[in-house]
XYZ file of C-alpha atoms in Angstrom:
344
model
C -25.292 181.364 120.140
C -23.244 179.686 117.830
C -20.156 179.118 120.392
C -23.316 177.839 123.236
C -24.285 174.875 120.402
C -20.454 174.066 119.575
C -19.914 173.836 123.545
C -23.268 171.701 123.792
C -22.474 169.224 121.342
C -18.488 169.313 122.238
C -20.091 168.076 125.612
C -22.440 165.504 124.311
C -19.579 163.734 122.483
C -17.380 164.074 124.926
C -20.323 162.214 127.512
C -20.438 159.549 124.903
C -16.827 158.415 124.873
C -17.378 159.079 129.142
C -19.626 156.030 128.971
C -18.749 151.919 129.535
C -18.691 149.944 127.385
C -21.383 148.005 128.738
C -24.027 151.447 128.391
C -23.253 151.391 123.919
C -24.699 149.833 121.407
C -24.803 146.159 120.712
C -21.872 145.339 123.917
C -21.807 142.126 124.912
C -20.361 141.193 128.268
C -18.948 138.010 128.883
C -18.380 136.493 132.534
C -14.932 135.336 130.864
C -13.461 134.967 127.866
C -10.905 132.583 128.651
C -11.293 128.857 130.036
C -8.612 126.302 131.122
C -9.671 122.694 131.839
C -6.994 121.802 133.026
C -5.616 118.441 132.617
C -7.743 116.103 130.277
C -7.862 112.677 129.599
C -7.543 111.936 125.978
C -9.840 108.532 126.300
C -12.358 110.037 128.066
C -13.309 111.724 124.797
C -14.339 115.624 124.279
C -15.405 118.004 127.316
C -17.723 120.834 127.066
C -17.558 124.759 128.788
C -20.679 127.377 128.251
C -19.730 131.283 128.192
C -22.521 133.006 129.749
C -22.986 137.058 128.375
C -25.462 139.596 128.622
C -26.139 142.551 126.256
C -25.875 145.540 127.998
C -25.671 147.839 125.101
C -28.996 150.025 123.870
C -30.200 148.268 121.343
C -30.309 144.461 119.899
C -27.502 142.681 118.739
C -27.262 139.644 116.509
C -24.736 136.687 116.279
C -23.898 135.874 112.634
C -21.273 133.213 112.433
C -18.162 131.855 114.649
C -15.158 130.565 113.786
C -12.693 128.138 115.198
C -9.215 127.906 115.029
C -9.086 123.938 114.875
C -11.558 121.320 113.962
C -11.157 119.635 117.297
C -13.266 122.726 118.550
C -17.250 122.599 118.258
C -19.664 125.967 119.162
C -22.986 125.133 119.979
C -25.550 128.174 119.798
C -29.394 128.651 120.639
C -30.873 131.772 120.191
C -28.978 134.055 118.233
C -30.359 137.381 118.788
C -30.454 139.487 122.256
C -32.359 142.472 122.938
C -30.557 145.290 125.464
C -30.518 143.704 128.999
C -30.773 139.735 127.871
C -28.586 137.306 128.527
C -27.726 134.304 126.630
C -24.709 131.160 126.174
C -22.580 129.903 124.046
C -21.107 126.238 124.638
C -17.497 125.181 123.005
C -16.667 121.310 122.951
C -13.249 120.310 122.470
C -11.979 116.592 121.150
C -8.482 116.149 122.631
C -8.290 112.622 119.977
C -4.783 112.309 118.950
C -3.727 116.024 120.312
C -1.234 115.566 123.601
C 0.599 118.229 125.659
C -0.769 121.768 126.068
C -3.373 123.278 124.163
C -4.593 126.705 123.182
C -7.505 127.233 120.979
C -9.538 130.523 120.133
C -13.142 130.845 118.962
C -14.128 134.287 117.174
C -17.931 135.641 117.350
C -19.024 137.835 114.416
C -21.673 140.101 115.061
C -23.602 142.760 113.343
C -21.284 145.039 115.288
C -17.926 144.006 117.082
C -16.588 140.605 116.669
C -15.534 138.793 120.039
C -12.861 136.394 120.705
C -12.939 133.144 123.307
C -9.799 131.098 124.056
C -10.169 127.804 125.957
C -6.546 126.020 127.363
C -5.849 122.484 128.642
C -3.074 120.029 129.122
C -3.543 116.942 127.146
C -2.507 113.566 128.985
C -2.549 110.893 126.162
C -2.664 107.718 127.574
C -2.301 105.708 124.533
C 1.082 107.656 124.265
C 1.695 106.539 127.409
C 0.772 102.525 126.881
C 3.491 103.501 124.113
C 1.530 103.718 121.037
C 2.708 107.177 120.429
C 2.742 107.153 115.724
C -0.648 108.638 115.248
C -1.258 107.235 111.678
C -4.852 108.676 111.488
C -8.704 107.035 111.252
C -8.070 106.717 114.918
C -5.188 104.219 114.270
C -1.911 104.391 116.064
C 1.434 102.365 115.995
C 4.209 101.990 118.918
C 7.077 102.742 116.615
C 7.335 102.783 112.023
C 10.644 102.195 112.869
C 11.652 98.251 112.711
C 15.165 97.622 113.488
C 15.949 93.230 112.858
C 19.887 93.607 114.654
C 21.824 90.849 113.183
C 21.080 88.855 110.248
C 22.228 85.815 108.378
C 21.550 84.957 104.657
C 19.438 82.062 104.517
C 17.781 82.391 107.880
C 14.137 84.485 108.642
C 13.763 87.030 110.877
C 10.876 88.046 113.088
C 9.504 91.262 114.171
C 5.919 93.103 114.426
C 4.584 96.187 114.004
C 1.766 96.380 116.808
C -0.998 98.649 115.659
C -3.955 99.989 117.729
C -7.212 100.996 116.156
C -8.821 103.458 118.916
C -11.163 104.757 117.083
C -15.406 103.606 117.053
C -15.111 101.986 113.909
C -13.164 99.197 112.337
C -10.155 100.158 110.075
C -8.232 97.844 107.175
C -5.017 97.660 106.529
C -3.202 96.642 104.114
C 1.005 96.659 102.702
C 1.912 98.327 99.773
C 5.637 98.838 98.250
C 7.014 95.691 99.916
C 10.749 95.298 98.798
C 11.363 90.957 98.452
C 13.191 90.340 101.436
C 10.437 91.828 103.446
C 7.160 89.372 104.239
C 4.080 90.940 106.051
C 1.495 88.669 107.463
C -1.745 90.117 109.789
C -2.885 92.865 107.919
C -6.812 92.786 107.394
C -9.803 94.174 109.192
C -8.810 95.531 112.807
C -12.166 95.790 115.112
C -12.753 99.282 117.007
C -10.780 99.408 119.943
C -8.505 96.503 119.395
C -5.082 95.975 118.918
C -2.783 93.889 116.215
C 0.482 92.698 115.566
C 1.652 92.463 111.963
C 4.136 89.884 111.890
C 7.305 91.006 109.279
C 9.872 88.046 108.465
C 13.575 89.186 107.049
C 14.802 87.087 104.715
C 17.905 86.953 102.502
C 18.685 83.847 100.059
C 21.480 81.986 101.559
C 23.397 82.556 98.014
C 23.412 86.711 99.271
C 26.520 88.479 99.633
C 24.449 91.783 100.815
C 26.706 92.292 103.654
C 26.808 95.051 106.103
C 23.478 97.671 106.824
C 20.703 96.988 104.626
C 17.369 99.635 105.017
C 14.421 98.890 103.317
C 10.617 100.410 103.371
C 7.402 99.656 102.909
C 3.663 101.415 103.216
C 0.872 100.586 105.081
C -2.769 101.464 103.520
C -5.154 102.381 105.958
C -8.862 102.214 104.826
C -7.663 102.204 101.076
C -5.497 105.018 101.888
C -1.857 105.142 101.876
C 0.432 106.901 104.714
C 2.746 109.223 103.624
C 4.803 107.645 106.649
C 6.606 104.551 105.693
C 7.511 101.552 107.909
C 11.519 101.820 107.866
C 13.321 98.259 108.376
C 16.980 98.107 109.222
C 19.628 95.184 109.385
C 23.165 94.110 109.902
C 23.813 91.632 107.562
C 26.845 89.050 108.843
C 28.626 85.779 107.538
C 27.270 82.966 109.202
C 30.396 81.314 110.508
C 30.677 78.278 112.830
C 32.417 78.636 116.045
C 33.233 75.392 116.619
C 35.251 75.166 112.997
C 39.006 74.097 113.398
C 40.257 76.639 110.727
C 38.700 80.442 111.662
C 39.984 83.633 111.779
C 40.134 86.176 114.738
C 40.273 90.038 114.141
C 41.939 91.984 117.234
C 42.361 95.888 116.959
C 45.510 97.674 118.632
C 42.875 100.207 119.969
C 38.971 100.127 120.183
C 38.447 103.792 119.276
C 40.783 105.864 117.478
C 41.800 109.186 118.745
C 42.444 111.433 115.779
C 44.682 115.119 116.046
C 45.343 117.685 113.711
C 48.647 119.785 113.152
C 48.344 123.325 111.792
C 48.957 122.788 108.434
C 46.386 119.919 108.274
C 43.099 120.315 106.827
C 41.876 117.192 108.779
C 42.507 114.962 111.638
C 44.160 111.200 111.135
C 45.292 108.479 112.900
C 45.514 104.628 112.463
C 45.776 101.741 113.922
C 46.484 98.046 113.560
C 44.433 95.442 112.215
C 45.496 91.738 113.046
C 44.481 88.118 112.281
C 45.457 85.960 115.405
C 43.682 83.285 113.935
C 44.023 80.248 112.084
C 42.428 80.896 108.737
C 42.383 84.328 106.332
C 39.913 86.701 107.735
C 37.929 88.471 104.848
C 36.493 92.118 105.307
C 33.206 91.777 103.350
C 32.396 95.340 103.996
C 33.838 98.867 105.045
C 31.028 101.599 106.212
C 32.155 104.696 107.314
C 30.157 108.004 108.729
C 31.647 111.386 109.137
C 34.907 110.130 107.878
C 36.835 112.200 105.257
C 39.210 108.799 104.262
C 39.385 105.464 104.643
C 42.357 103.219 104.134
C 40.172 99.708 104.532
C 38.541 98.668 101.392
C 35.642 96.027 101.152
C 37.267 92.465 99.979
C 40.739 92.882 101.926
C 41.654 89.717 103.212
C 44.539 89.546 106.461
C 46.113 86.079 106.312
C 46.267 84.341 109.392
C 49.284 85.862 111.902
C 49.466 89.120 109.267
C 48.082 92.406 109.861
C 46.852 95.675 108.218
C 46.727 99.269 109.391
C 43.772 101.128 109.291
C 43.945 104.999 108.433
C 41.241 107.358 109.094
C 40.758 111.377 108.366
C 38.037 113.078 109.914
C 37.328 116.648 108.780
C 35.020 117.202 111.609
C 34.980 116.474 115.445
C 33.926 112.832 115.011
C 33.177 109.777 113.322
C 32.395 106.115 113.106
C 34.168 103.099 111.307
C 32.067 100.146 110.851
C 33.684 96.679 110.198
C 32.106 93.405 108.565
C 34.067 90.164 108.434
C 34.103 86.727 108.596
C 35.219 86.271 112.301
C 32.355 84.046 113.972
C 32.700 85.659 116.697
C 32.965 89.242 116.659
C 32.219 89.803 113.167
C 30.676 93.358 113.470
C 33.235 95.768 114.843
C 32.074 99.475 115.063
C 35.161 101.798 115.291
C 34.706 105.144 117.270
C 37.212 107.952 115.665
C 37.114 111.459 118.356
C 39.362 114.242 116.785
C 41.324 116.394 119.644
């Protein structure tokens, strides 16, 4: 008797695990747990999918909570508890606002039994990216580049550039410049309506007594609804002598090679070479300032001056595979000379 009831219930568990899913208690059955929408439009704002399920387990189940794995992603719920054999929906918006490129995002359904897990895809096209507005700075406000680059200055002159903004959000933003260094001017900031665009004018200017030659970098912040970016707006410069062409007395520099190709022997720790400096013209040419990157040594020093008809050799180690010698002088015509150095 005892072996007949072990056999009987042996059987009855057995039937148990036999049965789907879809036949135990609290089972809900989705149509599909995954949805792709394929490509979306970042300005036409959020789209929507419902997940239809039914309950086919034995008894009722209950929907506690959800959670999503990014704030761009909204669940929407009506009812929250199904009896066996009723059917119900669950809708999941998602706001592609400043999000580009593809996309993967997962809800999770807790239950008062299993927990269930929904994944919705897309492909992000962001056209304000694409207008070139690509520096999401938040609040819906965006910038083409923080990066300001001025080229070629002269002490005693102002320089122009902007920094063009775009405020996409519904809302108006203000902005404001914090940390400005004083040969940096902004002009424009203020109030910047929803959905318009602005150019912040910034003027460059050195005092014509300034002997700041070569690369200058400077930085400022921009404060965006009393906020400040953790981003700053880089500025970068080549500061030059501002030398008449048309003078009668002027130097001229002319190299013996535009790049320098370094080599290494055996017993050398680092690549050289040099080459030849000269002053073909008819007044002293004065090297205001010597920059070098990925160079081990220099011979050029900042303040050398060539006299006219003289020249001076230049001697570079490079430790690595490559480097760059950059050149500032008073020739009014090429007075910027950047100096290529390729170890072989």
């Amino acid at each position: 008797m005892l072996r007949i009831r072990l056999i009987t219930i042996l059987a009855a568990i057995s039937l148990l695990h036999a049965l789907p899913a879809s036949a135990q208690k609290g089972a809900l059955s989705f149509e599909s747990t995954l949805w792709n929408f394929g490509t979306i439009s970042e300005s036409e704002g959020s789209v929507m999918h419902t997940f239809s399920f039914r309950n086919h387990g034995s008894s009722t189940i209950r929907l506690d909570r959800v959670s999503v794995s990014c704030s761009c992603v909204k669940v929407y719920m009506g009812e929250t508890s199904f009896g066996p054999g009723e059917s119900g929906e669950l809708s999941v918006s998602f706001n592609p606002d400043g999000l580009s490129g593809d996309q993967q995002k997962t809800v999770t359904i807790f239950t008062d039994g299993p927990k269930y897990t929904l994944e919705i895809r897309g492909k992000i096209v962001n056209q304000r990216v694409n207008d070139g507005y690509a520096v999401n700075l938040g609040n819906g406000l965006r910038a083409r580049t923080m990066d300001i680059r001025f080229g070629v200055i002269y002490p005693g002159e102002r320089f122009l550039r902007v920094l063009s903004l775009w405020n996409t959000s519904d809302k108006a933003v203000e902005v404001s410049a914090m940390g400005m260094p004083s040969s940096v001017t902004v002009f424009g900031t203020g109030s910047i309506p929803a959905g318009e665009m602005a150019d912040l004018s910034l003027v460059f200017e050195l005092p014509s007594s300034s002997t700041a030659y070569g690369s200058l970098s400077e930085k400022f912040w921009l404060n965006v609804n009393g906020t400040p970016l953790t981003k700053p707006v880089s500025i970068s410069a080549r500061c030059i002598e501002r030398t008449e062409r048309s003078a009668s007395v002027k130097p001229r520099m002319e190299l013996s090679s535009k790049e320098l190709i370094l080599k290494k022997f055996f017993w050398q720790s680092a690549a050289s070479a040099s080459i030849e400096i000269s002053n073909s013209g008819t007044g002293p040419l004065r090297v205001h300032k010597v920059e070098t990157e990925g160079v081990s040594e220099c011979s050029l020093a900042s303040g050398t001056v060539v006299p006219a008809g003289r020249s001076v050799k230049l001697s570079v180690s490079v430790a690595g595979d490559s480097g760059t010698v950059r050149i500032f002088t008073n020739d009014p015509v090429r007075p910027y000379m950047e100096i290529p150095c390729k170890a072989k």
